[in-house]
C-alpha positions as CSV (number, residue, x, y, z in Angstrom):
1,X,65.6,-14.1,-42.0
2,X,63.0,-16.0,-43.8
3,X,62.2,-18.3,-41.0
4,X,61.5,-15.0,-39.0
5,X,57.4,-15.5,-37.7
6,X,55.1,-13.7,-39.4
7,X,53.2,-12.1,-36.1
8,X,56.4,-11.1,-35.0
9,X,57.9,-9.4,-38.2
10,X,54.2,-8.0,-38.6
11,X,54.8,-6.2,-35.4
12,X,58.1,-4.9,-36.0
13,X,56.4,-3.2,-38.9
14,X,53.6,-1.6,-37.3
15,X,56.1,-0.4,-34.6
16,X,58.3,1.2,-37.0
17,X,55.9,2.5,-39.3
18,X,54.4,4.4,-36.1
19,X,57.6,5.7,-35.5
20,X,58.6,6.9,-38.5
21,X,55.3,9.0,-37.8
22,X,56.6,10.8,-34.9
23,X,55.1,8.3,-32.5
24,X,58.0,7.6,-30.2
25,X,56.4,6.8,-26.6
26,X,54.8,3.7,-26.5
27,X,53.0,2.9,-23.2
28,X,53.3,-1.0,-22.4
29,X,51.1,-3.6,-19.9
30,X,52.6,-7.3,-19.7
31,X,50.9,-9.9,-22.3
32,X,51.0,-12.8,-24.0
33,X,48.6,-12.2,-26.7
34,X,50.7,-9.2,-27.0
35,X,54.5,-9.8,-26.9
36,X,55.7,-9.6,-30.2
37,X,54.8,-6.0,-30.2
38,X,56.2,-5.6,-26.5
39,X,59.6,-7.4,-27.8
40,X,59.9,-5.1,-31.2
41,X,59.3,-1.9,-28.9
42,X,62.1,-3.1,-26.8
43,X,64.5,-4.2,-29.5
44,X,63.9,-0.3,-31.0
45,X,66.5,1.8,-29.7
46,X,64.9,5.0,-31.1
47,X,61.6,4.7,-29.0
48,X,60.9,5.2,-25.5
49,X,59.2,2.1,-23.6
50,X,56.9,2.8,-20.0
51,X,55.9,-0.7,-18.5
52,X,53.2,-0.8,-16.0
53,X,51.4,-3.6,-14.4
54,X,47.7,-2.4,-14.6
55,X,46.0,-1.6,-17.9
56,X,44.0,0.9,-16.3
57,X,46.8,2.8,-14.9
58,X,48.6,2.8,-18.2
59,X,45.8,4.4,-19.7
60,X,46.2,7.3,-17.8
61,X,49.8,7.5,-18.1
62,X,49.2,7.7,-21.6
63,X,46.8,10.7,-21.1
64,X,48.9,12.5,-18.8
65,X,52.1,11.9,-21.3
66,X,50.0,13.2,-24.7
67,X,48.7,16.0,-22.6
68,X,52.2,17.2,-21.6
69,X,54.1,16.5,-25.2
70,X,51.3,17.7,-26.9
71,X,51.4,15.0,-29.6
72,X,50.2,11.2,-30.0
73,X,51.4,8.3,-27.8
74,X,51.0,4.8,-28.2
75,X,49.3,1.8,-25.9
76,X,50.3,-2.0,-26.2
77,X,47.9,-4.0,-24.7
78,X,47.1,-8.1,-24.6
79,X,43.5,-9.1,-25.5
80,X,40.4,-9.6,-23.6
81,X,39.6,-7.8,-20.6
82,X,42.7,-5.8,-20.6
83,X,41.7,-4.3,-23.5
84,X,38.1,-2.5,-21.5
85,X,40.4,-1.4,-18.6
86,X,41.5,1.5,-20.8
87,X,38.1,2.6,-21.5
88,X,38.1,5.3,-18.5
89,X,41.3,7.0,-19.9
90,X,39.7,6.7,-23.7
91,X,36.5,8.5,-22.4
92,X,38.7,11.4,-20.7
93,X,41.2,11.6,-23.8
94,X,37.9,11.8,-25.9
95,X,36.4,14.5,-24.1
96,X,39.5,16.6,-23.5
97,X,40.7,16.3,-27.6
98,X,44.2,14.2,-26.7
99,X,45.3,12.0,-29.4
100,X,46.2,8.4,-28.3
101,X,46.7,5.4,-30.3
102,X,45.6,2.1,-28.7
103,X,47.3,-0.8,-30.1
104,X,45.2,-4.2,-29.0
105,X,46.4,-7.4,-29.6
106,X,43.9,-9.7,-30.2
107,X,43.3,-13.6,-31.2
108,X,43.0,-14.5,-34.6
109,X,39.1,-14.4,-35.6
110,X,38.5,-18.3,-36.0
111,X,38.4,-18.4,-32.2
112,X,35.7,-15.8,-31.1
113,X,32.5,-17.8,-29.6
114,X,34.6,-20.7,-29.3
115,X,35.2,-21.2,-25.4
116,X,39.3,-19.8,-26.2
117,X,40.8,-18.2,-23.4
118,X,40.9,-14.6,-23.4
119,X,38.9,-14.3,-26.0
120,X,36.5,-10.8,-26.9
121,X,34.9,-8.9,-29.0
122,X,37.8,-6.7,-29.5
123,X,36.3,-4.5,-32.5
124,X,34.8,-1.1,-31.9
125,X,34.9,-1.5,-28.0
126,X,35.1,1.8,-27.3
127,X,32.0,2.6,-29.0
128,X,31.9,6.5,-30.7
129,X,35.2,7.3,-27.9
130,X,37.8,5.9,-30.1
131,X,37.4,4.9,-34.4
132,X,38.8,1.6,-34.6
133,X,40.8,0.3,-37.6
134,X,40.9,-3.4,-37.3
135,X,44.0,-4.9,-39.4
136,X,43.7,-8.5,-41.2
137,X,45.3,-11.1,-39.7
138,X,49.4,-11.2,-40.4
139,X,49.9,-12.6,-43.9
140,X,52.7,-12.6,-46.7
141,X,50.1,-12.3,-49.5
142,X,49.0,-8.9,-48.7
143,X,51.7,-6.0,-49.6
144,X,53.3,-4.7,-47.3
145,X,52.4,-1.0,-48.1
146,X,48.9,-1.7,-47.6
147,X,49.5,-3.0,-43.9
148,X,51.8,0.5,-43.4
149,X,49.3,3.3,-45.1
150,X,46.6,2.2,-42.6
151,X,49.0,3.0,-39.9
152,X,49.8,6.5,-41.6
153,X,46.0,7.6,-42.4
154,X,45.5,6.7,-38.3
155,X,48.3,8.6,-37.1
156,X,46.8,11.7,-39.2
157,X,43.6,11.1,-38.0
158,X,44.5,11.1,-34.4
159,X,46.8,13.9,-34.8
160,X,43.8,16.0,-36.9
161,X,40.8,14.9,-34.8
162,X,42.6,15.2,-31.7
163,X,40.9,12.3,-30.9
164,X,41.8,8.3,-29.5
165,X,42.3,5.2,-32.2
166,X,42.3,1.7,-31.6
167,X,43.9,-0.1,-33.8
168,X,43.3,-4.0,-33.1
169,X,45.5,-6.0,-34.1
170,X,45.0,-10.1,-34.5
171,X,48.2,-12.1,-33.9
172,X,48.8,-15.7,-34.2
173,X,51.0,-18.4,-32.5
174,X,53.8,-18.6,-32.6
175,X,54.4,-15.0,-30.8
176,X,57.9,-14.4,-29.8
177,X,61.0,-14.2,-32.3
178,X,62.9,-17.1,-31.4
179,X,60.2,-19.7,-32.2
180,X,59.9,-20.3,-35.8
181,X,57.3,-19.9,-38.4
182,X,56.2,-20.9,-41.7
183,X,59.1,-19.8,-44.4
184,X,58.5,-16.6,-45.6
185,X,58.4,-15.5,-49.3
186,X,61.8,-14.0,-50.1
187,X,60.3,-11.3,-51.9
188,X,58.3,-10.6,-48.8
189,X,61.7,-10.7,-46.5
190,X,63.1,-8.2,-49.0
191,X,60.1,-5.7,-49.1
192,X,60.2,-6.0,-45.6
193,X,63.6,-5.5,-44.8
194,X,63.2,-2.6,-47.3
195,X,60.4,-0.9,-45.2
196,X,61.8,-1.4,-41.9
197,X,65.3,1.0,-43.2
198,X,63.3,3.6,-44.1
199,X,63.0,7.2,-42.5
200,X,60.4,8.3,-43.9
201,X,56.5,7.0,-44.1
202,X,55.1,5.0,-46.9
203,X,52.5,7.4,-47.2
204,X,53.0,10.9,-46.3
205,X,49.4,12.6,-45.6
206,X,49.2,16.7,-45.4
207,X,46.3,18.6,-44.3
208,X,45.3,21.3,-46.9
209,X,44.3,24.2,-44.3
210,X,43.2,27.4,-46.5
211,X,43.0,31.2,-45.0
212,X,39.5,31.5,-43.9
213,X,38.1,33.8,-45.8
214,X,36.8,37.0,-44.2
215,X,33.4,37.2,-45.6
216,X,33.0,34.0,-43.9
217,X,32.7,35.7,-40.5
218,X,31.1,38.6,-42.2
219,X,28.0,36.9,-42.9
220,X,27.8,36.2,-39.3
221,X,27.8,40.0,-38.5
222,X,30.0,39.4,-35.6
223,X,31.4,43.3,-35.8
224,X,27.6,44.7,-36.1
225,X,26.7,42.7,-32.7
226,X,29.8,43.7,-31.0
227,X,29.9,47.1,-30.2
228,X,29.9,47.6,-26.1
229,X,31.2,46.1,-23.2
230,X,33.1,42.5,-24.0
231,X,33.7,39.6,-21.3
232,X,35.9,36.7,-22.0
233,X,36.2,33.3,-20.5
234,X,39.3,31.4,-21.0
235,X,38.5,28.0,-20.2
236,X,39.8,24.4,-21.0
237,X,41.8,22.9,-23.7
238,X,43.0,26.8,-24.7
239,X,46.9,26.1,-25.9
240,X,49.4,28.5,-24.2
241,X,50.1,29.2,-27.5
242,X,47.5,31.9,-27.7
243,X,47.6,33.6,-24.0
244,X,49.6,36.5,-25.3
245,X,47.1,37.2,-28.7
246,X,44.4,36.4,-26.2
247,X,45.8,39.3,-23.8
248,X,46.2,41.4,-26.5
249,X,42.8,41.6,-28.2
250,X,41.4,42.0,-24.5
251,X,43.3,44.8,-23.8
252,X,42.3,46.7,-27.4
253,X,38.8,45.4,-26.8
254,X,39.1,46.7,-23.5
255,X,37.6,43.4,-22.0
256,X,37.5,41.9,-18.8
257,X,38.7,38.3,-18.4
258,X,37.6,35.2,-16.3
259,X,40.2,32.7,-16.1
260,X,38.9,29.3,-15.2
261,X,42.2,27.7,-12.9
262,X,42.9,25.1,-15.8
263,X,43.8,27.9,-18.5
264,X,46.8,28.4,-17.1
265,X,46.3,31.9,-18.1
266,X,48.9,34.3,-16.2
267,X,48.1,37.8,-17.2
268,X,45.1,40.3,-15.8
269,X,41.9,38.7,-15.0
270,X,39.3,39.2,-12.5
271,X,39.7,36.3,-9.7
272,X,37.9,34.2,-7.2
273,X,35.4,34.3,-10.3
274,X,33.5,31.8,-9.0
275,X,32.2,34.2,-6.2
276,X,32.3,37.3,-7.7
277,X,29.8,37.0,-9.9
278,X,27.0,36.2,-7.3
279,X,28.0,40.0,-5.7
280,X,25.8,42.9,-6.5
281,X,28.3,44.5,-8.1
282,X,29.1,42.2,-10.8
283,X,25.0,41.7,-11.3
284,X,25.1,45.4,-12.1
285,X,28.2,45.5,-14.6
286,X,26.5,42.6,-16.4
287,X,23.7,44.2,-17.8
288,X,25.9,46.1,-19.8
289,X,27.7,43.7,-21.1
290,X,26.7,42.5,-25.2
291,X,29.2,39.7,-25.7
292,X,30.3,36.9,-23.6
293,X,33.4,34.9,-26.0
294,X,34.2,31.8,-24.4
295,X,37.7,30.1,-25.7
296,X,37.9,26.5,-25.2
297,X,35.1,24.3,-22.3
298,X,34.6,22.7,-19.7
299,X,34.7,25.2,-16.9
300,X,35.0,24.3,-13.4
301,X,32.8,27.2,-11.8
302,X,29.2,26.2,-11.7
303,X,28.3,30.0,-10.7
304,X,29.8,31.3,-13.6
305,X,28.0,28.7,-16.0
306,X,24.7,29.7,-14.2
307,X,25.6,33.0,-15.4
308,X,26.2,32.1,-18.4
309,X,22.9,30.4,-18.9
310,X,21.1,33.8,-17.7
311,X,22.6,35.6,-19.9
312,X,20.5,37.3,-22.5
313,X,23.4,38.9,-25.0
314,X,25.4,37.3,-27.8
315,X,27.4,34.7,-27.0
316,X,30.4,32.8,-28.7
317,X,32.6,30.1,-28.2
318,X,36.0,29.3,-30.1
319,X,37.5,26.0,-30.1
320,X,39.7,24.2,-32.1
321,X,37.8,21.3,-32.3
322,X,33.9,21.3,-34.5
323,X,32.5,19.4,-30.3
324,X,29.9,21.1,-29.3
325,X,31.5,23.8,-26.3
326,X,28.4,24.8,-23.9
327,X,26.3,22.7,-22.2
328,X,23.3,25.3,-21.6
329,X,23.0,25.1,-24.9
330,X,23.0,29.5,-25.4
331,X,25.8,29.9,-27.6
332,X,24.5,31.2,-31.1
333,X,28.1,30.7,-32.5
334,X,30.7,29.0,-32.6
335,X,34.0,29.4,-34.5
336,X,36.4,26.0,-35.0
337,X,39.9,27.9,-35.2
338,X,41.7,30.1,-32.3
339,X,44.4,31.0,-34.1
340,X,42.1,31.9,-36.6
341,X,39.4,33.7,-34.9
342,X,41.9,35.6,-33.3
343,X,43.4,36.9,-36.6
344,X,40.2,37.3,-37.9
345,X,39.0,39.8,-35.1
346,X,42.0,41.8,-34.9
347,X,42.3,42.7,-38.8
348,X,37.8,44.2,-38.4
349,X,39.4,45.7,-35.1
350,X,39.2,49.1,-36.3
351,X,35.5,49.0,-38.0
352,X,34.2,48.0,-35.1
353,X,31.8,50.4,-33.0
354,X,33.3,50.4,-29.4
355,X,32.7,51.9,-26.5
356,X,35.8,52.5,-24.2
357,X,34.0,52.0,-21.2
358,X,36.9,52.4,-19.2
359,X,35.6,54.2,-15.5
360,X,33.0,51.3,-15.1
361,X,36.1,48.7,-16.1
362,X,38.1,50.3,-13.9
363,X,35.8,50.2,-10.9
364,X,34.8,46.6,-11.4
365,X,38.5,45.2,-11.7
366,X,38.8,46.9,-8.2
367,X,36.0,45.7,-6.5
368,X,37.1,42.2,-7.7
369,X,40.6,43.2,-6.4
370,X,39.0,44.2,-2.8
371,X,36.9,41.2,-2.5
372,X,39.6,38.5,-3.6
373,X,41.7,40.2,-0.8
374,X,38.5,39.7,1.6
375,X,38.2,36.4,0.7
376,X,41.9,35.3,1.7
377,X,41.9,37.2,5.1
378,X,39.2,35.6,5.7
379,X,40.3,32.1,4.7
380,X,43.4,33.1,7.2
381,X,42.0,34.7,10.0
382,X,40.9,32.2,11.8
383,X,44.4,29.8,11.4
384,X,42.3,26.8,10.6
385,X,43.9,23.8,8.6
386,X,41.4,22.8,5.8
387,X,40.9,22.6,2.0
388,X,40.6,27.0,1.5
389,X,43.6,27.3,3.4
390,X,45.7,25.1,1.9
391,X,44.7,25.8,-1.4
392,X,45.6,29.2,-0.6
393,X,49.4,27.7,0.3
394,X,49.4,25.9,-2.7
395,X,48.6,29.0,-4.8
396,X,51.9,30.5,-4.1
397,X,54.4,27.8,-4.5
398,X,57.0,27.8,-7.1
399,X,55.8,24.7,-8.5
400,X,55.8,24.6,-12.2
401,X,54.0,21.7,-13.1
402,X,50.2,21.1,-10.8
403,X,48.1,18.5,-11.7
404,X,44.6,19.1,-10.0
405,X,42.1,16.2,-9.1
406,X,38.4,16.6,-9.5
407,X,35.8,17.2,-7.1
408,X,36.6,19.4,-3.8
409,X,40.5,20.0,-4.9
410,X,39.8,21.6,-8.2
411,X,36.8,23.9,-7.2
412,X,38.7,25.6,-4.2
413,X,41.7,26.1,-6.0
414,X,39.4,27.3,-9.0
415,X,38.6,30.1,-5.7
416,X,42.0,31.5,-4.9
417,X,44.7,34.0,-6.9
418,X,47.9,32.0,-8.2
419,X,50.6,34.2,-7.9
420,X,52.9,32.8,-10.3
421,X,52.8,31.2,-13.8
422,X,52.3,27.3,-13.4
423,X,51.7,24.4,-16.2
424,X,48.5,23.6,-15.0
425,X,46.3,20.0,-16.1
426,X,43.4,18.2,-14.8
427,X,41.2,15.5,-16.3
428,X,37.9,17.4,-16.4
429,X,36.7,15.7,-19.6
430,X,34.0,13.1,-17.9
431,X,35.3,14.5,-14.9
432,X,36.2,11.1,-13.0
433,X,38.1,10.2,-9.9
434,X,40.1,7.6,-11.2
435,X,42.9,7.2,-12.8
436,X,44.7,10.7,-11.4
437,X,48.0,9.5,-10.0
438,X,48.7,7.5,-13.0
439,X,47.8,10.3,-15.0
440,X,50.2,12.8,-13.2
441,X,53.2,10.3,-13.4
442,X,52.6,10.8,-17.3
443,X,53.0,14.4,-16.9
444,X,55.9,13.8,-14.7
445,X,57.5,11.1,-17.6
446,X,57.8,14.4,-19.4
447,X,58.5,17.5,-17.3
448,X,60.7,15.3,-15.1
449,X,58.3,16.5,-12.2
450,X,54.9,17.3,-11.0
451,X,53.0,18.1,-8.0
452,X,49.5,16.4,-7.8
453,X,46.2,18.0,-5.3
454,X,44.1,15.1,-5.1
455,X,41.5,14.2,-2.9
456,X,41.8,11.1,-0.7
457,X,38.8,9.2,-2.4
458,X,40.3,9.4,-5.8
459,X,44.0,8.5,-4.2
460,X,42.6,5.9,-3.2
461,X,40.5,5.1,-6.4
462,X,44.2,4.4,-7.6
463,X,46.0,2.6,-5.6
464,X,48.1,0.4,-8.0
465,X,49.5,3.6,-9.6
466,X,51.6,4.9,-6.1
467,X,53.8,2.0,-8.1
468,X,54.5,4.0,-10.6
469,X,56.1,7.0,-7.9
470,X,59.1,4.7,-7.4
471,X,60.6,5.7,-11.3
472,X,58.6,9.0,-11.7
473,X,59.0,12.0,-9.6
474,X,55.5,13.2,-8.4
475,X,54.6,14.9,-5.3
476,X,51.0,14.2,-3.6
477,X,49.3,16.3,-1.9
478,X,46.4,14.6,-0.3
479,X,43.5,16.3,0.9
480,X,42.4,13.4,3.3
481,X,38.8,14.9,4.6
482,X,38.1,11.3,5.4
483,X,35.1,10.9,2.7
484,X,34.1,12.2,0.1
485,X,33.2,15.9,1.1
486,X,32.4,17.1,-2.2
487,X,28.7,15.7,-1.8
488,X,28.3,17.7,1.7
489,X,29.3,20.8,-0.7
490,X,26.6,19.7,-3.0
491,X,23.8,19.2,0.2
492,X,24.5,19.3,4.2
493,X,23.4,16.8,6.3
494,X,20.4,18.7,7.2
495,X,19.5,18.8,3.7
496,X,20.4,15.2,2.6
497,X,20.3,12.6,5.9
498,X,22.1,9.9,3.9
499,X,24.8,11.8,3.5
500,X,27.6,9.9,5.9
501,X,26.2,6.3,4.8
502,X,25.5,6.4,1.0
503,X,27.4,9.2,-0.3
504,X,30.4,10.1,1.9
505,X,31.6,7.3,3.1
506,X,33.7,8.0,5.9
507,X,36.9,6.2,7.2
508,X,39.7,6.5,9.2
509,X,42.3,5.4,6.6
510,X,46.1,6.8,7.0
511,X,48.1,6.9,3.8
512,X,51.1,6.5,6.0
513,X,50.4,2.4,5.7
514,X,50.6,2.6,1.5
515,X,53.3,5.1,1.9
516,X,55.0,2.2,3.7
517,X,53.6,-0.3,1.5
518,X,55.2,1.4,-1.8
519,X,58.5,2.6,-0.1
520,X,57.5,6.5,-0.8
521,X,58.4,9.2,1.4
522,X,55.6,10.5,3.8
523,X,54.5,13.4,5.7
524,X,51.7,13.8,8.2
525,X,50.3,17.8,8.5
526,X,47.5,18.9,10.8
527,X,48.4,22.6,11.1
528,X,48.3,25.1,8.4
529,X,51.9,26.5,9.8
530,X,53.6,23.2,9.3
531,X,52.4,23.0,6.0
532,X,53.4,26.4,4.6
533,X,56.8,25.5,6.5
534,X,56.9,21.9,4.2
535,X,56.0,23.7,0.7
536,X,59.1,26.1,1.4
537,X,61.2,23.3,2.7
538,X,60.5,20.7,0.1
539,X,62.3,21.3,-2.5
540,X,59.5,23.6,-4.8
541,X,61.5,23.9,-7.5
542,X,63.1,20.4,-7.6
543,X,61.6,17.1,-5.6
544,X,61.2,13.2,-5.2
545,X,57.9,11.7,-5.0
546,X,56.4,12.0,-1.8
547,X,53.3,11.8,-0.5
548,X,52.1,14.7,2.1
549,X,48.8,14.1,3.4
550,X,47.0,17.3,4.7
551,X,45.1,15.8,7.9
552,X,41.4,17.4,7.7
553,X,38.4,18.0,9.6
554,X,35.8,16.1,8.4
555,X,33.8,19.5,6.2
556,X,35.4,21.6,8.2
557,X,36.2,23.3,5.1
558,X,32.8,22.8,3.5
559,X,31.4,24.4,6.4
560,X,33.7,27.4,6.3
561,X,33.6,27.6,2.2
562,X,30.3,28.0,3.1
563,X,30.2,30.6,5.7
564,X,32.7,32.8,4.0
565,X,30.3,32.6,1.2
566,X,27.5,34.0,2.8
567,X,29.4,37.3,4.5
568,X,31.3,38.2,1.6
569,X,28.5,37.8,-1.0
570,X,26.5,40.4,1.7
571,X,29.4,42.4,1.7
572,X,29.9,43.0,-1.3
């Protein structure tokens, strides 16, 4: 044992101390400069391993896998340039509060600026996205315990801040375990061989979380602001957790509720939000409305936030993170705490002055009802095969898990009514294109399944990642407009002649070819019929990964989104 290397038996520590802190996915790219990490994940029996070619890819697996478990998972990657490709996934995983540990191998520090291969700045790469904790080089004449509390304090942190960590890691030749070292110290091999038996962490870290204290919100003379007509946005990064509080203070409150698509929320809430409030009606009811309370960000609806910003009343966000939640900038407070907040306001429930405005309620949740069944007859009227009418398909599958890409899939499925209750996740942090089939696969590494809407821009953004179908059950849904028509919603070619050439990017491309190319199954659909006939036919409730690409009209549906828009916001 005490010829064991010492980058190698410094690995198996850090692996095992990670585990020992609940960190039991670990997210692998090949590596040299890596491998004895690699090899102790592998020879761990109580961890699970996911290999994938492409750094960048793994990132997002990562994100997609911490988003569904809902707790930290680990990266391995080699040094140098591998290390950047993850800094897409960091940024999202930053901006959405999901915990990921990045463990970079690096070369020892004798050989930055010396022309060795593979060889960067390492430290502190990811600038403010991720703290980095950057580990001495693998020695016997540091204790042990020292090395292993640094990995518990960074599991805490991640886990509290809800935020990525690099941890970089400098490793020395020799690398893999069956080429020998130096001899270790046998006091060393026997603290060692100590550590790596244990259950439990060398350092066990607790988080002292005291009641808040209800003069704390008194000061803030919430309940003296609060006394009309309440509306509440359920946005992004809002845990499940608190739908059925959240439901519950709305209906004593006597709110009414705008769901953005990614809340997942299932229970009454005005819809097709995104519309509605640019109708007459809605500009009346909001003049009597004193609060806006916004729980959790990043809202897809660029209406509603233009609302928002004209509104002149009190408004609040709550959060569980202290990151500033509204980008306009007109919140005057903000409460760190759901679960909290929540509490707090049902206990001053009954002191507060409210007025049960129940008739004008009443009369705006059925307007919204009339004009959200407006807006799908006239999606179907007309039979057409474009992004509103197959989002409108999509909306009542049976699918449990849907990912949602950015740019045109998310905003006209943000429009339409889900009919049933769905795990819903996007990556609407930075709000990028790439990185979303690799991303969905780590969703699908822990439902067993998921159905991704992406556009064909960002499928093809991430190419490398229909690799990672052939082990994880996903199933694509393509909305192939043939460029990027999101920038035609944005301005028509009237309004912007560079449209086609600088922005769009048109092409002709089949994803038949890398359905070939990657062994997945593959369907073609052109008609709105055939694919209402495919949703039912296969398999909604269980699936292998295919890839169905929806055959569009070049802004066909941009042009009808628009359309639509104009009659119904006359109408109504």
């Amino acid at each position: 044992m005490n010829d064991l290397n010492i980058s190698f038996a410094w690995s198996k520590l850090i692996i095992h101390e990670l585990k020992v802190n609940h960190v039991t996915d670990f997210v692998i790219a090949p590596g040299s400069r890596s491998a004895p990490l690699t090899i102790a994940c592998a020879e761990d029996k109580d961890v699970a391993k996911h290999v994938h070619l492409d750094e960048r890819g793994i990132g997002f697996f990562a994100l997609g896998l911490a988003k569904a478990k809902r707790k930290p998972v680990a990266i391995i990657t080699t040094s140098g340039t591998a290390v950047a490709n993850l800094y897409p996934a960091v940024i999202e995983a930053y901006m959405t509060n999901v915990p990921l540990i990045i463990i970079s191998a690096d070369r020892p520090a004798e050989l930055y600026s010396s022309g060795s291969n593979q060889t960067i700045i390492q430290q502190d790469i990811f600038n403010k996205y991720a703290k980095c904790i950057s580990l001495i080089e693998p020695n016997t004449r540091v204790a042990i315990k020292s090395l292993l509390t640094k990995i518990d304090h960074l599991v805490f942190d991640t886990v509290s801040s809800k935020k990525p960590i690099q941890l970089n890691c400098p490793l020395f030749k020799p690398l893999y375990p069956d080429e020998k070292g130096e001899k270790l110290p046998v006091h060393w091999v026997n603290e060692y061989v100590s550590f790596l038996t244990s259950k439990v962490p060398a350092e066990s870290i607790y988080d002292c979380c005291y009641s808040m204290d209800t003069a704390l919100y008194s000061r803030s003379n919430l309940s003296a602001e609060c006394d009309n007509l309440f509306l509440f946005i359920i946005g992004n990064n809002v845990s499940t957790d608190y739908h059925d509080k959240i439901r519950e203070l709305a209906e004593k409150l006597n709110a009414v509720v705008f769901a953005d698509l990614q809340s997942g929320y299932p229970y009454e809430r005005l819809t097709c939000h995104d519309l509605f409030v640019g109708t007459n009606k809605f500009s009346e009811f909001s003049k009597q409305i004193t609060a806006i309370i916004q729980f959790g960000n990043q809202l897809i609806s660029s209406r509603l936030l233009e609302f928002k910003n004209n509104f002149n009343g009190l408004q609040v966000t709550v959060s569980d993170t202290p990151d500033e939640q509204d980008p306009n900038f007109n919140s005057s407070k903000q409460f760190v705490g759901i679960a909290q907040f929540l509490s707090y306001i049902e206990r001053i429930l009954p002191t507060l002055r409210l007025k049960k405005c129940t008739n004008t309620i009443n009369e705006l949740k059925q307007k919204n009802t009339e004009f959200s069944i407006q807006f799908s007859k006239m999606i179907s009227k007309d039979k057409s095969f474009n992004e509103l009418s197959a989002s409108l398909a999509i909306a009542d599958t049976n699918a449990d898990v849907l990912f949602i890409g950015n740019s045109l899939c998310c905003r006209t499925l943000d429009l339409v009514k889900f009919t049933k209750k769905h795990h819903f996740y996007t990556n609407r942090g930075a709000s990028g294109i790439d990185g979303i089939i690799a991303t969905a696969c780590g969703i699908s590494a822990h439902y067993g399944q998921c159905t991704l809407v992406i556009g064909d821009i960002s499928a093809l953004h991430d190419l490398s990642s229909f690799m990672l179908l052939q082990k994880y059950k996903v199933r694509i849904i393509v909305y192939n407009n043939h460029g990027g028509n999101i920038f035609a919603l944005l301005k028509s070619k009237n309004e912007n002649p560079y449209l086609a050439d600088y922005f769009e990017l048109n092409h002709d491309i089949s994803f038949s070819s890398i359905a070939q190319m990657f062994n997945i199954a593959y369907k073609n659909i052109k008609t709105i019929n055939d694919f209402n006939s495919i949703l039912r036919n296969n398999g909604e409730t269980s699936f292998d990964s295919c890839i169905i690409e929806c055959d569009f009209e070049n802004e066909l549906g941009v042009n009808r989104l628009r359309q639509i828009t104009k009659e119904l916001l006359y109408s109504f």
